[in-house]
Amino acid sequence: MKMKFLIIGAGMIAQSAHIPNLLRLGETIVGVVDRNFDRARRVAEQFGISRYWDDYFMAIDGSGADAVVVATPTKFHYPITMAALRAGKHVLCEKPPAMTAAEAYEMAEEAERRGLILMYGLHRRFRDDALAAKEAIERGELGDVYFARVRWLRSRGAPGGWFCRKALAGGGPLFDIGVHTIDLGWWLLGKPKLKEVYGFGFQRIGAKGVDLERGHQPSDVREGLDREIWFDVEEHAGGFIVFEDGQVLSYEVSWLLNDRDDFRVTICGDKRGLSFPPLEFYEGDRVIFDGREEGEAHFRLTQEFVRAVSSGRQELRIGADGWDGYTIMVMLERASRFL
């Protein structure tokens, strides 16, 4: 059954991923919403979408959409998602899930109570290498998996704009890219039950200024609407997450760090280990090269959301649902105590 989708937030991720992915799948996008009315109009016209608004309440009520994609700054994830759920709409919400674990809990509870799908934009679960790693782990190839290490370092990649303002973003790289790495490690470990989080954080470079010509800038920065240097979040964070069954997840993320850029996931079991990208398996000093890397991760995420919405089934096969989002927010919130 074909469904109708409404896009709320017409920035970079909507333009580069959500809208093209839905159109590629042949889905109907009934409208675009953005607080910047000119941007909403421009993006709608660019993709051949007939309607646009700058008021998400009006759009949710008047668009006739079955499902909503929320692609706004983090501060607005909770109110928009709750408004959509209360109106009976399925929701795909960008990461991080919310500003707080309490907000994420309410979002998950509301979706469950109404029998609606709530999925988060944690697309790195859908990477080719991550999916192959998950299958190998579930087949028992690694044995008893007990340790994960996740790292995403950018030497000079602070986005600027709302990403660097705690009141809008909730945090710096911990909330922006740390949410991806922590979720990926936790998912590969089998989503064990959380025990405790230990961490650290630094702000040594960003306070001196941010190069707005580098990094993954939000639309306001790219369009020249927000060139103010405002940086009140951490720029480098890391730590350990300990789970009740004894598994440990080590994480480290940065936007600004005098180190080489690096994204790597490592999982260790008592028989074998693996890391990616590219995907490799380890057994003592023996290395087995697989070579798989990212693939069309974001497109696969959209596919799963569309299939779930179209079929009406609440359980997601791979994607992060509302309760996954709540657990991830608990981990982020506890890690934030050390920033």
Short mmCIF file of N, CA and C in Angstrom, two decimals, residues 149-244:
data_model
loop_
_atom_site.label_atom_id
_atom_site.label_comp_id
_atom_site.label_asym_id
_atom_site.label_seq_id
_atom_site.Cartn_x
_atom_site.Cartn_y
_atom_site.Cartn_z
N ARG A 149 35.08 -1.62 20.39
CA ARG A 149 35.73 -0.31 20.37
C ARG A 149 35.19 0.46 19.17
N VAL A 150 34.68 1.67 19.39
CA VAL A 150 34.15 2.48 18.30
C VAL A 150 34.82 3.85 18.34
N ARG A 151 35.25 4.30 17.18
CA ARG A 151 35.99 5.57 17.11
C ARG A 151 35.58 6.31 15.85
N TRP A 152 35.29 7.61 16.03
CA TRP A 152 35.02 8.48 14.88
C TRP A 152 35.67 9.82 15.20
N LEU A 153 36.85 10.04 14.61
CA LEU A 153 37.62 11.25 14.88
C LEU A 153 37.66 12.12 13.64
N ARG A 154 37.35 13.40 13.82
CA ARG A 154 37.55 14.40 12.79
C ARG A 154 38.56 15.40 13.32
N SER A 155 39.60 15.66 12.55
CA SER A 155 40.64 16.59 13.00
C SER A 155 40.13 18.02 12.98
N ARG A 156 39.41 18.37 11.90
CA ARG A 156 38.82 19.70 11.76
C ARG A 156 37.47 19.53 11.07
N GLY A 157 36.43 19.25 11.87
CA GLY A 157 35.13 18.97 11.29
C GLY A 157 33.97 19.47 12.12
N ALA A 158 34.18 20.59 12.85
CA ALA A 158 33.07 21.17 13.61
C ALA A 158 32.09 21.81 12.65
N PRO A 159 30.80 21.47 12.72
CA PRO A 159 29.84 21.95 11.72
C PRO A 159 29.52 23.43 11.79
N GLY A 160 29.64 24.05 12.98
CA GLY A 160 29.17 25.42 13.13
C GLY A 160 27.67 25.45 13.29
N GLY A 161 27.11 26.66 13.38
CA GLY A 161 25.67 26.82 13.48
C GLY A 161 25.09 26.14 14.71
N TRP A 162 23.85 25.63 14.58
CA TRP A 162 23.13 25.09 15.74
C TRP A 162 23.82 23.86 16.33
N PHE A 163 24.60 23.13 15.53
CA PHE A 163 25.29 21.95 16.05
C PHE A 163 26.21 22.28 17.22
N CYS A 164 26.73 23.50 17.24
CA CYS A 164 27.70 23.90 18.26
C CYS A 164 27.07 24.63 19.43
N ARG A 165 25.73 24.65 19.50
CA ARG A 165 25.02 25.35 20.56
C ARG A 165 24.26 24.31 21.39
N LYS A 166 24.66 24.16 22.61
CA LYS A 166 24.10 23.11 23.46
C LYS A 166 22.59 23.21 23.60
N ALA A 167 22.06 24.41 23.64
CA ALA A 167 20.62 24.60 23.83
C ALA A 167 19.81 24.06 22.65
N LEU A 168 20.44 23.95 21.47
CA LEU A 168 19.76 23.43 20.29
C LEU A 168 20.15 22.00 19.95
N ALA A 169 21.40 21.63 20.25
CA ALA A 169 21.92 20.32 19.84
C ALA A 169 21.98 19.30 20.96
N GLY A 170 22.02 19.76 22.21
CA GLY A 170 22.13 18.85 23.34
C GLY A 170 23.56 18.53 23.71
N GLY A 171 24.46 18.56 22.75
CA GLY A 171 25.87 18.27 22.97
C GLY A 171 26.61 18.42 21.66
N GLY A 172 27.92 18.24 21.70
CA GLY A 172 28.75 18.37 20.51
C GLY A 172 28.89 17.05 19.76
N PRO A 173 30.12 16.60 19.49
CA PRO A 173 30.30 15.36 18.74
C PRO A 173 29.71 14.14 19.44
N LEU A 174 29.56 14.17 20.76
CA LEU A 174 28.94 13.04 21.45
C LEU A 174 27.52 12.83 20.95
N PHE A 175 26.74 13.92 20.80
CA PHE A 175 25.36 13.82 20.35
C PHE A 175 25.27 13.71 18.82
N ASP A 176 26.24 14.27 18.11
CA ASP A 176 26.19 14.32 16.65
C ASP A 176 26.66 13.01 16.02
N ILE A 177 27.90 12.62 16.27
CA ILE A 177 28.44 11.40 15.68
C ILE A 177 28.64 10.29 16.71
N GLY A 178 28.76 10.67 17.97
CA GLY A 178 28.87 9.67 19.03
C GLY A 178 27.63 8.79 19.11
N VAL A 179 26.47 9.38 18.83
CA VAL A 179 25.24 8.60 18.87
C VAL A 179 25.30 7.46 17.84
N HIS A 180 25.91 7.70 16.68
CA HIS A 180 26.06 6.65 15.68
C HIS A 180 27.00 5.56 16.15
N THR A 181 28.16 5.95 16.66
CA THR A 181 29.16 4.96 17.04
C THR A 181 28.71 4.14 18.24
N ILE A 182 28.15 4.80 19.25
CA ILE A 182 27.68 4.08 20.43
C ILE A 182 26.55 3.13 20.06
N ASP A 183 25.61 3.61 19.25
CA ASP A 183 24.52 2.73 18.81
C ASP A 183 25.05 1.54 18.04
N LEU A 184 26.01 1.76 17.15
CA LEU A 184 26.53 0.68 16.32
C LEU A 184 27.23 -0.38 17.17
N GLY A 185 28.07 0.08 18.11
CA GLY A 185 28.74 -0.87 18.98
C GLY A 185 27.77 -1.65 19.85
N TRP A 186 26.80 -0.95 20.42
CA TRP A 186 25.79 -1.58 21.28
C TRP A 186 24.96 -2.60 20.50
N TRP A 187 24.56 -2.24 19.29
CA TRP A 187 23.77 -3.14 18.44
C TRP A 187 24.56 -4.40 18.08
N LEU A 188 25.85 -4.23 17.72
CA LEU A 188 26.67 -5.38 17.36
C LEU A 188 26.92 -6.29 18.57
N LEU A 189 26.97 -5.72 19.75
CA LEU A 189 27.14 -6.53 20.97
C LEU A 189 25.86 -7.27 21.35
N GLY A 190 24.76 -6.99 20.66
CA GLY A 190 23.51 -7.67 20.97
C GLY A 190 22.57 -6.86 21.84
N LYS A 191 22.80 -5.56 21.93
CA LYS A 191 21.98 -4.64 22.73
C LYS A 191 21.88 -5.09 24.20
N PRO A 192 23.03 -5.28 24.85
CA PRO A 192 22.99 -5.71 26.26
C PRO A 192 22.45 -4.62 27.19
N LYS A 193 22.06 -5.03 28.37
CA LYS A 193 21.47 -4.11 29.35
C LYS A 193 22.56 -3.26 30.01
N LEU A 194 22.31 -1.96 30.06
CA LEU A 194 23.29 -0.99 30.56
C LEU A 194 23.52 -1.12 32.06
N LYS A 195 24.80 -0.99 32.45
CA LYS A 195 25.15 -0.94 33.87
C LYS A 195 25.68 0.45 34.23
N GLU A 196 26.77 0.89 33.59
CA GLU A 196 27.35 2.19 33.95
C GLU A 196 28.14 2.76 32.78
N VAL A 197 28.34 4.08 32.84
CA VAL A 197 29.10 4.81 31.82
C VAL A 197 30.19 5.63 32.51
N TYR A 198 31.39 5.60 31.96
CA TYR A 198 32.52 6.41 32.44
C TYR A 198 33.07 7.18 31.25
N GLY A 199 33.42 8.45 31.43
CA GLY A 199 33.85 9.20 30.27
C GLY A 199 34.72 10.39 30.56
N PHE A 200 35.06 11.11 29.47
CA PHE A 200 35.83 12.35 29.54
C PHE A 200 35.38 13.24 28.40
N GLY A 201 35.75 14.51 28.49
CA GLY A 201 35.45 15.45 27.42
C GLY A 201 36.38 16.64 27.47
N PHE A 202 36.65 17.22 26.30
CA PHE A 202 37.53 18.39 26.21
C PHE A 202 36.90 19.47 25.34
N GLN A 203 37.25 20.71 25.66
CA GLN A 203 36.97 21.84 24.78
C GLN A 203 38.20 22.74 24.83
N ARG A 204 39.15 22.49 23.92
CA ARG A 204 40.41 23.22 23.91
C ARG A 204 40.62 24.01 22.62
N ILE A 205 40.02 23.60 21.53
CA ILE A 205 40.27 24.22 20.22
C ILE A 205 39.07 25.04 19.77
N GLY A 206 37.87 24.52 19.94
CA GLY A 206 36.67 25.18 19.45
C GLY A 206 36.43 26.54 20.06
N ALA A 207 36.82 26.71 21.32
CA ALA A 207 36.62 27.99 21.99
C ALA A 207 37.45 29.10 21.33
N LYS A 208 38.48 28.71 20.57
CA LYS A 208 39.33 29.68 19.90
C LYS A 208 38.79 30.07 18.52
N GLY A 209 37.74 29.37 18.09
CA GLY A 209 37.16 29.67 16.79
C GLY A 209 36.95 28.43 15.95
N VAL A 210 36.02 28.49 15.01
CA VAL A 210 35.68 27.36 14.15
C VAL A 210 35.77 27.83 12.70
N ASP A 211 36.41 27.02 11.86
CA ASP A 211 36.49 27.32 10.44
C ASP A 211 35.17 26.89 9.79
N LEU A 212 34.34 27.86 9.42
CA LEU A 212 33.02 27.56 8.88
C LEU A 212 33.07 27.08 7.43
N GLU A 213 34.25 27.00 6.85
CA GLU A 213 34.37 26.46 5.50
C GLU A 213 34.69 24.97 5.53
N ARG A 214 34.80 24.39 6.72
CA ARG A 214 35.10 22.97 6.84
C ARG A 214 34.00 22.30 7.65
N GLY A 215 33.98 21.00 7.63
CA GLY A 215 32.98 20.28 8.41
C GLY A 215 31.68 20.13 7.63
N HIS A 216 30.68 19.55 8.28
CA HIS A 216 29.38 19.26 7.66
C HIS A 216 28.38 20.30 8.14
N GLN A 217 28.39 21.46 7.53
CA GLN A 217 27.62 22.60 8.01
C GLN A 217 26.12 22.41 7.81
N PRO A 218 25.34 22.91 8.78
CA PRO A 218 23.89 22.95 8.57
C PRO A 218 23.53 23.99 7.51
N SER A 219 22.29 23.96 7.06
CA SER A 219 21.87 24.82 5.95
C SER A 219 22.05 26.30 6.25
N ASP A 220 21.78 26.73 7.48
CA ASP A 220 21.91 28.15 7.81
C ASP A 220 23.34 28.64 7.60
N VAL A 221 24.32 27.78 7.88
CA VAL A 221 25.72 28.16 7.68
C VAL A 221 26.06 28.13 6.20
N ARG A 222 25.65 27.07 5.50
CA ARG A 222 25.97 26.95 4.07
C ARG A 222 25.32 28.05 3.25
N GLU A 223 24.15 28.50 3.69
CA GLU A 223 23.43 29.54 2.94
C GLU A 223 23.81 30.95 3.40
N GLY A 224 24.76 31.07 4.33
CA GLY A 224 25.23 32.37 4.78
C GLY A 224 24.30 33.09 5.74
N LEU A 225 23.33 32.36 6.31
CA LEU A 225 22.37 32.98 7.22
C LEU A 225 22.85 33.00 8.67
N ASP A 226 23.83 32.17 8.98
CA ASP A 226 24.34 32.08 10.36
C ASP A 226 25.85 31.91 10.30
N ARG A 227 26.57 32.99 10.44
CA ARG A 227 28.04 32.94 10.41
C ARG A 227 28.63 33.27 11.78
N GLU A 228 27.78 33.34 12.79
CA GLU A 228 28.26 33.66 14.13
C GLU A 228 29.01 32.46 14.72
N ILE A 229 30.16 32.71 15.32
CA ILE A 229 30.93 31.64 15.96
C ILE A 229 30.43 31.49 17.39
N TRP A 230 29.71 30.44 17.62
CA TRP A 230 29.16 30.14 18.94
C TRP A 230 29.51 28.69 19.24
N PHE A 231 30.26 28.45 20.29
CA PHE A 231 30.74 27.10 20.56
C PHE A 231 30.72 26.86 22.06
N ASP A 232 29.65 26.23 22.56
CA ASP A 232 29.58 25.95 24.00
C ASP A 232 29.35 24.47 24.28
N VAL A 233 29.86 23.62 23.37
CA VAL A 233 29.76 22.17 23.53
C VAL A 233 31.17 21.58 23.58
N GLU A 234 31.25 20.30 23.94
CA GLU A 234 32.54 19.62 23.89
C GLU A 234 32.97 19.43 22.44
N GLU A 235 34.27 19.24 22.21
CA GLU A 235 34.78 18.98 20.86
C GLU A 235 35.39 17.60 20.73
N HIS A 236 35.65 16.95 21.89
CA HIS A 236 36.31 15.64 21.92
C HIS A 236 35.78 14.92 23.15
N ALA A 237 35.29 13.70 22.98
CA ALA A 237 34.73 12.96 24.10
C ALA A 237 35.02 11.48 23.94
N GLY A 238 35.05 10.78 25.06
CA GLY A 238 35.27 9.34 25.02
C GLY A 238 34.99 8.72 26.36
N GLY A 239 35.13 7.40 26.40
CA GLY A 239 34.91 6.71 27.66
C GLY A 239 34.61 5.24 27.45
N PHE A 240 34.04 4.64 28.49
CA PHE A 240 33.69 3.23 28.49
C PHE A 240 32.24 3.07 28.95
N ILE A 241 31.54 2.15 28.31
CA ILE A 241 30.20 1.78 28.73
C ILE A 241 30.25 0.32 29.17
N VAL A 242 29.82 0.06 30.38
CA VAL A 242 29.86 -1.29 30.95
C VAL A 242 28.44 -1.82 31.02
N PHE A 243 28.27 -3.07 30.62
CA PHE A 243 26.95 -3.69 30.60
C PHE A 243 26.84 -4.76 31.67
N GLU A 244 25.61 -5.11 32.01
CA GLU A 244 25.35 -5.99 33.15
C GLU A 244 25.96 -7.38 32.99
#
